[in-house]
């Protein structure tokens, strides 16, 4: 049997077609067909390897329906590395004959825009008065946005209010720690996160520095490459990864803006980015990539390991919640934790965000029933496969709302946008915030009382 070029030899062999992965598979939940399940896709790869099937447009469409959430990897009792299979297959799906010209053009647009914060800001500037305002509500209610077509309409439906902070990076290269200093880290801002949800990086810097952690923020940093990596755009991903590493090398070292002292870690507050950053060794196939990847930690992972400082913990105050009715005033704030797939299945991080949130007084964690199932965001999936993504978004919003939480804690920008959209559309009252934003609010409430 000849392996598909690029496919790890024998990687499909451990699959015994038991189907244990099917209930957790988001695409199988959305489409209900065997070919859109991990088992079906592995069967197709085996058939292609055996020369019994072609990777034609129909087969490719069943790989395009995969969200790359890796819930199947967690669920598989035989240890099948579907993540490695998908990573090797995705570049092949970009062959021109496998998608129609409109699909290819839309993807090119996204890859030319999303990984470049300055281009994204330029494109969004005319929409600053529209996003989150009355005109947007009117356009949606009147059905005008339906004229955009399904993919551009999906883009419009995710568009959050655009705050001025999202249109410029105004960070100094080094943000000093509150003494005594306990660590020195770099911070990756994320390309979409810094534009669409700039409050997350602001909260991250405040929480880190208040915990005695000096933060180095290279001003020239761009996208980590996660957006393109998830779609098998290898050359662009490698360029973005090299540029990101270079942006750190440009400021850390003797005679450079952040000084010679090495970093204890490179942190990121978006789990989709963290997963890709940790894979730089493989993506770049170089010692520079491996060295950089070895430093990368998810912000929750790092803070939970280091421990919050005593002074920080002393300042934490209960957070306000609910509708202010007398019955609600004295109960704890209920927070449902949403596990992003690239955090849970991709990095094995589950306890740390909960551990940090439990430090907030009178906060009660709620667990959704289907925590391991993807919300439908998955990088650009909710833009290129809008129908499937919307049905998964509705399921996720209902599952989170069923916890009767006041707030959903989500540590990935794509998930946050998707969940906000579907909670709003279903008229569920829950708000969405990053766990670090909740920690920051609780700490700020304490410092304001002094
Ligand atoms: S991938 Fe794993 S869980 Fe899924 S069918 Fe194959 S062996 Fe079973
Ligand atoms: S990565 Fe997610 S969507 Fe794709 S096959 Fe696995 S569980 Fe299904």
CSV table of C-alpha atoms and ligand atoms in Angstrom, one decimal:
chain,number,residue,atom,x,y,z
A,1,UNK,CA,0.0,0.0,0.0
A,2,UNK,CA,1.5,3.4,-1.1
A,3,UNK,CA,1.0,6.2,1.5
A,4,UNK,CA,-0.5,9.4,0.2
A,5,UNK,CA,2.4,11.7,-0.3
A,6,UNK,CA,3.0,13.5,3.0
A,7,UNK,CA,0.8,11.2,5.0
A,8,UNK,CA,2.7,9.5,7.8
A,9,UNK,CA,3.3,5.9,6.9
A,10,UNK,CA,0.9,3.5,8.5
A,11,UNK,CA,-0.9,6.3,10.3
A,12,UNK,CA,-4.4,5.1,9.2
A,13,UNK,CA,-3.6,1.5,10.3
A,14,UNK,CA,-4.6,1.7,14.0
A,15,UNK,CA,-8.2,2.7,13.1
A,16,UNK,CA,-10.4,-0.3,13.8
A,17,UNK,CA,-13.6,1.5,12.6
A,18,UNK,CA,-15.2,1.2,16.0
A,19,UNK,CA,-17.0,4.5,15.7
A,20,UNK,CA,-16.3,5.7,19.3
A,21,UNK,CA,-15.2,9.0,17.8
A,22,UNK,CA,-18.6,9.7,16.1
A,23,UNK,CA,-20.6,11.1,18.9
A,24,UNK,CA,-18.0,13.8,19.6
A,25,UNK,CA,-17.4,14.7,16.0
A,26,UNK,CA,-18.9,18.1,15.2
A,27,UNK,CA,-19.1,17.6,11.4
A,28,UNK,CA,-20.9,14.3,12.0
A,29,UNK,CA,-23.3,16.0,14.4
A,30,UNK,CA,-24.0,18.7,11.8
A,31,UNK,CA,-24.3,16.5,8.7
A,32,UNK,CA,-25.0,13.0,10.0
A,33,UNK,CA,-23.2,11.2,7.2
A,34,UNK,CA,-20.4,8.6,7.5
A,35,UNK,CA,-18.2,10.4,5.0
A,36,UNK,CA,-18.3,13.5,7.2
A,37,UNK,CA,-17.1,11.6,10.3
A,38,UNK,CA,-13.5,10.7,11.3
A,39,UNK,CA,-14.1,7.1,10.6
A,40,UNK,CA,-15.4,7.9,7.1
A,41,UNK,CA,-12.5,10.2,6.3
A,42,UNK,CA,-9.9,7.6,7.5
A,43,UNK,CA,-11.6,5.0,5.4
A,44,UNK,CA,-11.3,7.4,2.4
A,45,UNK,CA,-7.6,7.9,3.1
A,46,UNK,CA,-7.1,4.1,3.2
A,47,UNK,CA,-8.9,3.7,-0.1
A,48,UNK,CA,-6.8,6.5,-1.7
A,49,UNK,CA,-3.6,4.9,-0.4
A,50,UNK,CA,-4.8,1.6,-1.8
A,51,UNK,CA,-5.4,3.2,-5.2
A,52,UNK,CA,-9.2,2.4,-4.9
A,53,UNK,CA,-10.3,6.0,-4.7
A,54,UNK,CA,-9.3,9.4,-6.0
A,55,UNK,CA,-8.9,12.6,-4.1
A,56,UNK,CA,-11.5,14.3,-6.3
A,57,UNK,CA,-13.8,17.3,-5.5
A,58,UNK,CA,-16.4,15.2,-3.8
A,59,UNK,CA,-13.9,13.5,-1.5
A,60,UNK,CA,-12.2,16.8,-0.8
A,61,UNK,CA,-15.6,18.3,0.2
A,62,UNK,CA,-15.8,15.7,3.0
A,63,UNK,CA,-12.4,16.9,4.3
A,64,UNK,CA,-13.5,20.5,4.0
A,65,UNK,CA,-16.5,19.7,6.2
A,66,UNK,CA,-14.0,18.7,9.0
A,67,UNK,CA,-13.5,21.4,11.6
A,68,UNK,CA,-10.1,20.2,12.7
A,69,UNK,CA,-11.3,20.3,16.3
A,70,UNK,CA,-9.6,17.0,17.3
A,71,UNK,CA,-12.3,15.8,19.6
A,72,UNK,CA,-11.9,12.5,17.7
A,73,UNK,CA,-8.3,12.3,18.8
A,74,UNK,CA,-9.3,12.6,22.5
A,75,UNK,CA,-12.1,10.1,22.0
A,76,UNK,CA,-10.2,7.4,20.1
A,77,UNK,CA,-9.3,4.4,22.2
A,78,UNK,CA,-6.9,3.1,19.5
A,79,UNK,CA,-4.7,6.2,19.6
A,80,UNK,CA,-5.3,7.2,16.0
A,81,UNK,CA,-3.6,10.5,15.3
A,82,UNK,CA,-6.3,12.0,13.1
A,83,UNK,CA,-4.7,15.4,13.7
A,84,UNK,CA,-1.5,14.3,11.9
A,85,UNK,CA,-3.6,12.8,9.1
A,86,UNK,CA,-5.6,16.0,8.6
A,87,UNK,CA,-2.5,18.2,8.8
A,88,UNK,CA,-0.9,16.1,6.0
A,89,UNK,CA,-4.1,16.0,3.9
A,90,UNK,CA,-5.1,19.7,4.1
A,91,UNK,CA,-2.4,21.1,1.8
A,92,UNK,CA,-3.6,18.7,-0.9
A,93,UNK,CA,-7.1,20.1,-0.7
A,94,UNK,CA,-5.8,23.4,-2.0
A,95,UNK,CA,-5.2,22.0,-5.5
A,96,UNK,CA,-7.2,24.3,-7.8
A,97,UNK,CA,-9.4,21.6,-9.3
A,98,UNK,CA,-10.8,20.6,-5.9
A,99,UNK,CA,-12.8,23.8,-5.1
A,100,UNK,CA,-14.8,26.1,-7.4
A,101,UNK,CA,-13.5,29.6,-8.4
A,102,UNK,CA,-15.8,31.4,-5.9
A,103,UNK,CA,-14.6,29.3,-3.0
A,104,UNK,CA,-11.0,29.8,-4.0
A,105,UNK,CA,-11.5,33.6,-4.4
A,106,UNK,CA,-13.2,33.9,-1.0
A,107,UNK,CA,-10.4,31.9,0.7
A,108,UNK,CA,-7.7,34.1,-1.0
A,109,UNK,CA,-9.5,37.2,0.3
A,110,UNK,CA,-9.5,35.8,3.9
A,111,UNK,CA,-5.9,34.8,3.7
A,112,UNK,CA,-4.9,38.2,2.3
A,113,UNK,CA,-6.8,40.0,5.1
A,114,UNK,CA,-7.1,38.2,8.4
A,115,UNK,CA,-3.4,37.4,9.2
A,116,UNK,CA,-2.4,41.1,8.7
A,117,UNK,CA,-3.8,43.4,11.4
A,118,UNK,CA,-3.0,46.6,9.5
A,119,UNK,CA,-4.8,45.4,6.3
A,120,UNK,CA,-7.7,44.2,8.4
A,121,UNK,CA,-8.0,47.6,10.2
A,122,UNK,CA,-7.9,49.4,6.8
A,123,UNK,CA,-10.7,47.1,5.5
A,124,UNK,CA,-12.8,47.6,8.7
A,125,UNK,CA,-12.3,51.3,9.1
A,126,UNK,CA,-15.4,52.2,7.0
A,127,UNK,CA,-17.5,49.8,9.1
A,128,UNK,CA,-16.7,51.5,12.5
A,129,UNK,CA,-19.9,53.4,12.5
A,130,UNK,CA,-21.9,50.4,11.3
A,131,UNK,CA,-20.7,47.5,13.5
A,132,UNK,CA,-22.7,47.1,16.7
A,133,UNK,CA,-24.9,50.1,15.9
A,134,UNK,CA,-28.5,50.8,14.9
A,135,UNK,CA,-27.7,50.6,11.2
A,136,UNK,CA,-26.4,47.0,11.6
A,137,UNK,CA,-29.5,46.0,13.5
A,138,UNK,CA,-31.7,47.6,10.8
A,139,UNK,CA,-29.7,45.9,8.0
A,140,UNK,CA,-30.1,42.5,9.7
A,141,UNK,CA,-33.8,42.9,10.6
A,142,UNK,CA,-34.7,44.1,7.1
A,143,UNK,CA,-32.9,41.1,5.5
A,144,UNK,CA,-30.5,43.3,3.6
A,145,UNK,CA,-27.5,41.4,4.8
A,146,UNK,CA,-29.0,38.3,3.1
A,147,UNK,CA,-28.1,39.9,-0.2
A,148,UNK,CA,-24.4,39.5,0.6
A,149,UNK,CA,-24.6,35.7,0.0
A,150,UNK,CA,-24.0,33.1,2.7
A,151,UNK,CA,-20.3,33.5,3.2
A,152,UNK,CA,-20.1,37.4,3.4
A,153,UNK,CA,-23.3,37.3,5.4
A,154,UNK,CA,-21.6,35.0,7.9
A,155,UNK,CA,-18.7,37.5,8.1
A,156,UNK,CA,-21.2,40.3,8.8
A,157,UNK,CA,-22.9,38.2,11.5
A,158,UNK,CA,-19.7,37.8,13.4
A,159,UNK,CA,-18.7,41.4,13.2
A,160,UNK,CA,-18.5,42.8,16.8
A,161,UNK,CA,-18.6,46.4,17.8
A,162,UNK,CA,-15.2,47.9,16.8
A,163,UNK,CA,-13.5,49.8,19.6
A,164,UNK,CA,-10.8,52.4,18.9
A,165,UNK,CA,-8.2,50.3,20.8
A,166,UNK,CA,-8.5,47.7,18.1
A,167,UNK,CA,-7.2,50.0,15.5
A,168,UNK,CA,-3.7,50.5,16.8
A,169,UNK,CA,-1.2,48.7,19.0
A,170,UNK,CA,-0.1,51.2,21.6
A,171,UNK,CA,2.0,49.0,23.8
A,172,UNK,CA,5.5,49.9,25.0
A,173,UNK,CA,8.0,47.2,24.2
A,174,UNK,CA,8.4,46.4,27.9
A,175,UNK,CA,5.7,46.7,30.4
A,176,UNK,CA,7.3,46.5,33.9
A,177,UNK,CA,6.1,44.2,36.5
A,178,UNK,CA,4.7,45.3,39.9
A,179,UNK,CA,7.6,44.5,42.2
A,180,UNK,CA,8.8,42.0,43.3
A,181,UNK,CA,9.4,40.7,39.8
A,182,UNK,CA,8.8,37.0,39.5
A,183,UNK,CA,9.2,36.3,35.8
A,184,UNK,CA,9.7,37.9,32.4
A,185,UNK,CA,7.6,36.8,29.4
A,186,UNK,CA,6.8,37.7,25.8
A,187,UNK,CA,3.2,38.2,24.7
A,188,UNK,CA,1.8,37.3,21.3
A,189,UNK,CA,-1.2,39.6,20.6
A,190,UNK,CA,-2.9,37.5,18.0
A,191,UNK,CA,-4.0,39.0,14.7
A,192,UNK,CA,-7.8,38.8,14.9
A,193,UNK,CA,-7.9,39.1,18.7
A,194,UNK,CA,-6.1,42.4,18.9
A,195,UNK,CA,-8.5,43.9,16.3
A,196,UNK,CA,-11.9,42.4,17.3
A,197,UNK,CA,-11.4,42.0,21.1
A,198,UNK,CA,-8.5,44.3,22.2
A,199,UNK,CA,-9.7,44.2,25.8
A,200,UNK,CA,-8.3,40.7,26.2
A,201,UNK,CA,-4.7,41.7,25.6
A,202,UNK,CA,-5.2,44.7,27.9
A,203,UNK,CA,-6.5,42.4,30.7
A,204,UNK,CA,-3.6,40.0,30.1
A,205,UNK,CA,-1.0,42.7,30.5
A,206,UNK,CA,-2.7,44.0,33.7
A,207,UNK,CA,-3.0,40.6,35.2
A,208,UNK,CA,0.5,39.5,34.4
A,209,UNK,CA,2.2,42.7,35.6
A,210,UNK,CA,0.1,42.8,38.7
A,211,UNK,CA,1.4,39.3,39.4
A,212,UNK,CA,5.0,40.4,39.2
A,213,UNK,CA,5.5,39.4,35.6
A,214,UNK,CA,7.3,41.7,33.2
A,215,UNK,CA,5.8,41.6,29.7
A,216,UNK,CA,7.7,42.1,26.5
A,217,UNK,CA,5.6,43.0,23.4
A,218,UNK,CA,7.4,43.2,20.1
A,219,UNK,CA,5.8,46.0,18.1
A,220,UNK,CA,6.4,44.4,14.7
A,221,UNK,CA,4.7,41.1,15.5
A,222,UNK,CA,2.0,39.9,13.1
A,223,UNK,CA,-0.1,36.8,12.9
A,224,UNK,CA,1.3,33.5,14.3
A,225,UNK,CA,0.0,31.6,11.2
A,226,UNK,CA,-2.8,29.7,12.8
A,227,UNK,CA,-5.4,31.0,10.3
A,228,UNK,CA,-3.5,29.7,7.3
A,229,UNK,CA,-2.0,26.6,9.1
A,230,UNK,CA,-5.5,25.3,9.8
A,231,UNK,CA,-6.2,25.4,6.1
A,232,UNK,CA,-3.0,23.8,4.9
A,233,UNK,CA,-1.5,27.0,3.4
A,234,UNK,CA,2.0,25.9,4.2
A,235,UNK,CA,4.2,28.5,2.5
A,236,UNK,CA,2.2,31.4,4.0
A,237,UNK,CA,2.2,29.8,7.4
A,238,UNK,CA,5.9,29.3,7.4
A,239,UNK,CA,6.5,32.9,6.4
A,240,UNK,CA,4.2,34.2,9.1
A,241,UNK,CA,5.9,31.9,11.7
A,242,UNK,CA,9.4,33.1,10.6
A,243,UNK,CA,8.2,36.8,10.8
A,244,UNK,CA,6.8,36.3,14.3
A,245,UNK,CA,10.1,34.7,15.6
A,246,UNK,CA,12.0,37.5,14.0
A,247,UNK,CA,9.8,40.1,15.7
A,248,UNK,CA,10.9,38.7,19.0
A,249,UNK,CA,14.6,38.4,18.0
A,250,UNK,CA,14.4,42.1,17.0
A,251,UNK,CA,13.7,43.3,20.5
A,252,UNK,CA,15.2,40.7,22.9
A,253,UNK,CA,19.0,40.6,23.0
A,254,UNK,CA,22.1,42.8,23.9
A,255,UNK,CA,21.6,46.4,22.8
A,256,UNK,CA,18.0,45.8,21.8
A,257,UNK,CA,14.8,47.6,23.0
A,258,UNK,CA,13.8,44.9,25.6
A,259,UNK,CA,17.4,44.2,26.7
A,260,UNK,CA,19.5,41.1,26.8
A,261,UNK,CA,17.7,39.1,29.5
A,262,UNK,CA,16.1,36.0,28.1
A,263,UNK,CA,12.3,35.4,28.4
A,264,UNK,CA,11.0,32.8,30.7
A,265,UNK,CA,8.2,32.0,28.3
A,266,UNK,CA,6.2,33.4,25.4
A,267,UNK,CA,2.5,33.6,26.3
A,268,UNK,CA,-0.6,33.8,24.3
A,269,UNK,CA,-4.2,34.4,25.4
A,270,UNK,CA,-5.9,32.8,22.3
A,271,UNK,CA,-5.8,29.0,22.3
A,272,UNK,CA,-6.0,28.6,18.5
A,273,UNK,CA,-2.8,30.6,18.2
A,274,UNK,CA,-1.2,28.7,21.1
A,275,UNK,CA,-1.7,25.4,19.4
A,276,UNK,CA,0.0,26.6,16.2
A,277,UNK,CA,2.8,28.4,18.1
A,278,UNK,CA,3.6,25.2,20.0
A,279,UNK,CA,3.8,23.4,16.6
A,280,UNK,CA,6.5,25.7,15.1
A,281,UNK,CA,9.2,23.0,15.3
A,282,UNK,CA,7.2,20.8,13.0
A,283,UNK,CA,5.8,23.7,10.8
A,284,UNK,CA,9.3,25.2,10.2
A,285,UNK,CA,11.3,22.0,10.5
A,286,UNK,CA,14.1,24.0,12.0
A,287,UNK,CA,15.9,24.4,15.3
A,288,UNK,CA,14.8,28.1,15.4
A,289,UNK,CA,11.1,26.9,15.2
A,290,UNK,CA,11.7,24.2,17.9
A,291,UNK,CA,13.5,26.7,20.2
A,292,UNK,CA,10.7,29.2,19.9
A,293,UNK,CA,7.9,26.6,20.3
A,294,UNK,CA,9.6,25.2,23.5
A,295,UNK,CA,9.0,28.6,25.1
A,296,UNK,CA,5.3,28.9,24.3
A,297,UNK,CA,2.8,28.6,27.0
A,298,UNK,CA,-0.9,29.3,27.2
A,299,UNK,CA,-1.5,32.2,29.6
A,300,UNK,CA,-3.7,30.1,31.9
A,301,UNK,CA,-1.1,27.3,31.9
A,302,UNK,CA,1.7,29.7,32.9
A,303,UNK,CA,-0.3,31.6,35.5
A,304,UNK,CA,-1.6,28.4,37.1
A,305,UNK,CA,1.9,26.9,37.3
A,306,UNK,CA,3.5,30.0,38.7
A,307,UNK,CA,0.6,30.7,41.0
A,308,UNK,CA,-1.1,34.1,41.5
A,309,UNK,CA,0.8,36.4,43.9
A,310,UNK,CA,-0.4,36.8,47.4
A,311,UNK,CA,-1.0,40.5,46.9
A,312,UNK,CA,-3.0,39.8,43.7
A,313,UNK,CA,-5.2,37.2,45.5
A,314,UNK,CA,-5.8,39.6,48.4
A,315,UNK,CA,-7.3,42.2,46.0
A,316,UNK,CA,-9.8,39.9,44.3
A,317,UNK,CA,-13.4,40.9,44.8
A,318,UNK,CA,-16.7,39.3,43.8
A,319,UNK,CA,-18.0,40.3,40.4
A,320,UNK,CA,-21.4,41.9,39.9
A,321,UNK,CA,-23.9,39.8,38.0
A,322,UNK,CA,-27.4,39.2,36.9
A,323,UNK,CA,-30.3,41.5,36.4
A,324,UNK,CA,-30.1,43.2,39.8
A,325,UNK,CA,-33.4,41.8,41.0
A,326,UNK,CA,-33.4,41.3,44.8
A,327,UNK,CA,-33.6,37.5,44.4
A,328,UNK,CA,-30.3,37.5,42.4
A,329,UNK,CA,-28.3,40.0,44.4
A,330,UNK,CA,-26.8,37.7,47.0
A,331,UNK,CA,-26.2,34.6,44.8
A,332,UNK,CA,-22.7,33.9,43.3
A,333,UNK,CA,-21.8,34.8,39.8
A,334,UNK,CA,-22.3,31.7,37.6
A,335,UNK,CA,-19.7,31.2,34.9
A,336,UNK,CA,-20.0,28.5,32.3
A,337,UNK,CA,-16.5,27.5,31.0
A,338,UNK,CA,-16.3,26.9,27.3
A,339,UNK,CA,-13.3,24.7,26.4
A,340,UNK,CA,-11.9,25.8,23.0
A,341,UNK,CA,-11.0,22.7,21.0
A,342,UNK,CA,-7.4,23.8,20.4
A,343,UNK,CA,-7.0,24.2,24.1
A,344,UNK,CA,-8.8,21.1,25.3
A,345,UNK,CA,-8.1,18.6,22.5
A,346,UNK,CA,-5.1,20.4,20.9
A,347,UNK,CA,-3.1,21.3,24.1
A,348,UNK,CA,-4.7,19.2,26.8
A,349,UNK,CA,-5.5,22.3,28.9
A,350,UNK,CA,-8.7,22.0,30.9
A,351,UNK,CA,-8.0,22.5,34.6
A,352,UNK,CA,-6.0,25.7,34.6
A,353,UNK,CA,-8.6,28.2,33.5
A,354,UNK,CA,-11.0,26.7,36.1
A,355,UNK,CA,-8.3,26.8,38.7
A,356,UNK,CA,-7.8,30.6,38.0
A,357,UNK,CA,-11.5,31.4,37.9
A,358,UNK,CA,-12.0,29.7,41.3
A,359,UNK,CA,-9.8,32.3,42.9
A,360,UNK,CA,-12.5,34.9,42.3
A,361,UNK,CA,-14.7,35.1,45.4
A,362,UNK,CA,-18.3,34.0,45.2
A,363,UNK,CA,-17.9,32.7,41.6
A,364,UNK,CA,-19.6,29.4,40.8
A,365,UNK,CA,-18.4,27.4,37.8
A,366,UNK,CA,-21.0,25.7,35.6
A,367,UNK,CA,-20.1,22.9,33.2
A,368,UNK,CA,-22.0,22.5,29.9
A,369,UNK,CA,-23.1,19.0,29.0
A,370,UNK,CA,-21.3,18.9,25.7
A,371,UNK,CA,-18.1,20.6,26.6
A,372,UNK,CA,-16.0,18.6,24.2
A,373,UNK,CA,-18.0,19.4,21.1
A,374,UNK,CA,-16.8,22.2,18.8
A,375,UNK,CA,-18.8,25.4,18.7
A,376,UNK,CA,-18.5,25.6,14.9
A,377,UNK,CA,-16.0,28.5,14.8
A,378,UNK,CA,-12.8,26.5,14.0
A,379,UNK,CA,-10.6,29.2,12.4
A,380,UNK,CA,-12.4,30.3,9.2
A,381,UNK,CA,-14.8,27.3,9.2
A,382,UNK,CA,-17.7,29.5,10.1
A,383,UNK,CA,-17.0,31.7,7.1
A,384,UNK,CA,-16.3,29.0,4.5
A,385,UNK,CA,-18.9,26.4,5.7
A,386,UNK,CA,-21.5,28.8,7.1
A,387,UNK,CA,-24.5,26.4,7.3
A,388,UNK,CA,-22.8,23.7,9.2
A,389,UNK,CA,-21.1,26.2,11.5
A,390,UNK,CA,-24.4,27.9,12.2
A,391,UNK,CA,-26.1,24.7,13.2
A,392,UNK,CA,-23.2,23.9,15.6
A,393,UNK,CA,-23.3,27.4,16.9
A,394,UNK,CA,-26.9,27.1,17.8
A,395,UNK,CA,-26.3,23.8,19.6
A,396,UNK,CA,-23.4,25.3,21.5
A,397,UNK,CA,-25.4,28.4,22.5
A,398,UNK,CA,-28.3,26.3,23.8
A,399,UNK,CA,-25.9,24.0,25.7
A,400,UNK,CA,-24.2,26.9,27.4
A,401,UNK,CA,-27.5,28.7,28.2
A,402,UNK,CA,-28.8,25.5,29.7
A,403,UNK,CA,-26.2,25.8,32.5
A,404,UNK,CA,-28.1,29.0,33.6
A,405,UNK,CA,-24.8,30.8,33.9
A,406,UNK,CA,-24.6,34.6,33.9
A,407,UNK,CA,-21.5,34.6,31.7
A,408,UNK,CA,-19.6,32.3,29.4
A,409,UNK,CA,-15.8,32.2,29.8
A,410,UNK,CA,-14.1,31.6,26.5
A,411,UNK,CA,-10.3,31.8,25.9
A,412,UNK,CA,-10.3,31.8,22.1
A,413,UNK,CA,-11.3,34.8,20.0
A,414,UNK,CA,-12.9,32.7,17.2
A,415,UNK,CA,-15.1,30.8,19.8
A,416,UNK,CA,-16.0,34.1,21.5
A,417,UNK,CA,-17.3,35.7,18.3
A,418,UNK,CA,-19.2,32.6,17.3
A,419,UNK,CA,-20.8,32.1,20.8
A,420,UNK,CA,-21.7,35.7,21.2
A,421,UNK,CA,-23.4,35.7,17.8
A,422,UNK,CA,-25.5,32.6,18.6
A,423,UNK,CA,-26.4,33.5,22.1
A,424,UNK,CA,-27.7,36.8,20.8
A,425,UNK,CA,-29.6,35.3,17.9
A,426,UNK,CA,-31.2,32.8,20.3
A,427,UNK,CA,-32.0,35.7,22.8
A,428,UNK,CA,-30.1,33.9,25.5
A,429,UNK,CA,-29.0,36.5,28.2
A,430,UNK,CA,-25.4,35.2,28.8
A,431,UNK,CA,-22.5,37.5,28.1
A,432,UNK,CA,-19.1,36.2,26.9
A,433,UNK,CA,-15.7,37.2,28.5
A,434,UNK,CA,-12.2,35.8,28.4
A,435,UNK,CA,-11.2,34.1,31.8
A,436,UNK,CA,-8.4,36.6,32.1
A,437,UNK,CA,-10.8,39.5,31.7
A,438,UNK,CA,-12.9,38.1,34.6
A,439,UNK,CA,-9.8,37.9,36.7
A,440,UNK,CA,-8.8,41.4,35.7
A,441,UNK,CA,-12.2,42.8,36.6
A,442,UNK,CA,-12.2,41.1,40.0
A,443,UNK,CA,-8.7,42.5,40.7
A,444,UNK,CA,-9.6,46.0,39.4
A,445,UNK,CA,-12.6,46.0,41.7
A,446,UNK,CA,-10.3,45.3,44.6
A,447,UNK,CA,-7.8,48.0,43.8
A,448,UNK,CA,-10.6,50.6,43.3
A,449,UNK,CA,-11.8,49.9,46.9
A,450,UNK,CA,-8.4,51.0,48.4
B,1,LIG,S1,-10.6,6.9,14.7
B,1,LIG,FE1,-10.5,5.7,16.6
B,1,LIG,S2,-12.5,5.9,17.6
B,1,LIG,FE2,-12.7,6.6,15.4
B,1,LIG,S3,-13.4,4.7,14.3
B,1,LIG,FE3,-11.1,4.8,14.2
B,1,LIG,S4,-10.4,3.6,15.9
B,1,LIG,FE4,-12.6,4.0,16.4
B,2,LIG,S1,-11.4,17.0,13.8
B,2,LIG,FE1,-13.4,17.3,14.7
B,2,LIG,S2,-14.8,17.6,12.9
B,2,LIG,FE2,-12.9,16.7,12.2
B,2,LIG,S3,-13.2,14.5,12.2
B,2,LIG,FE3,-12.3,15.0,14.2
B,2,LIG,S4,-14.0,15.4,15.6
B,2,LIG,FE4,-14.8,15.4,13.5
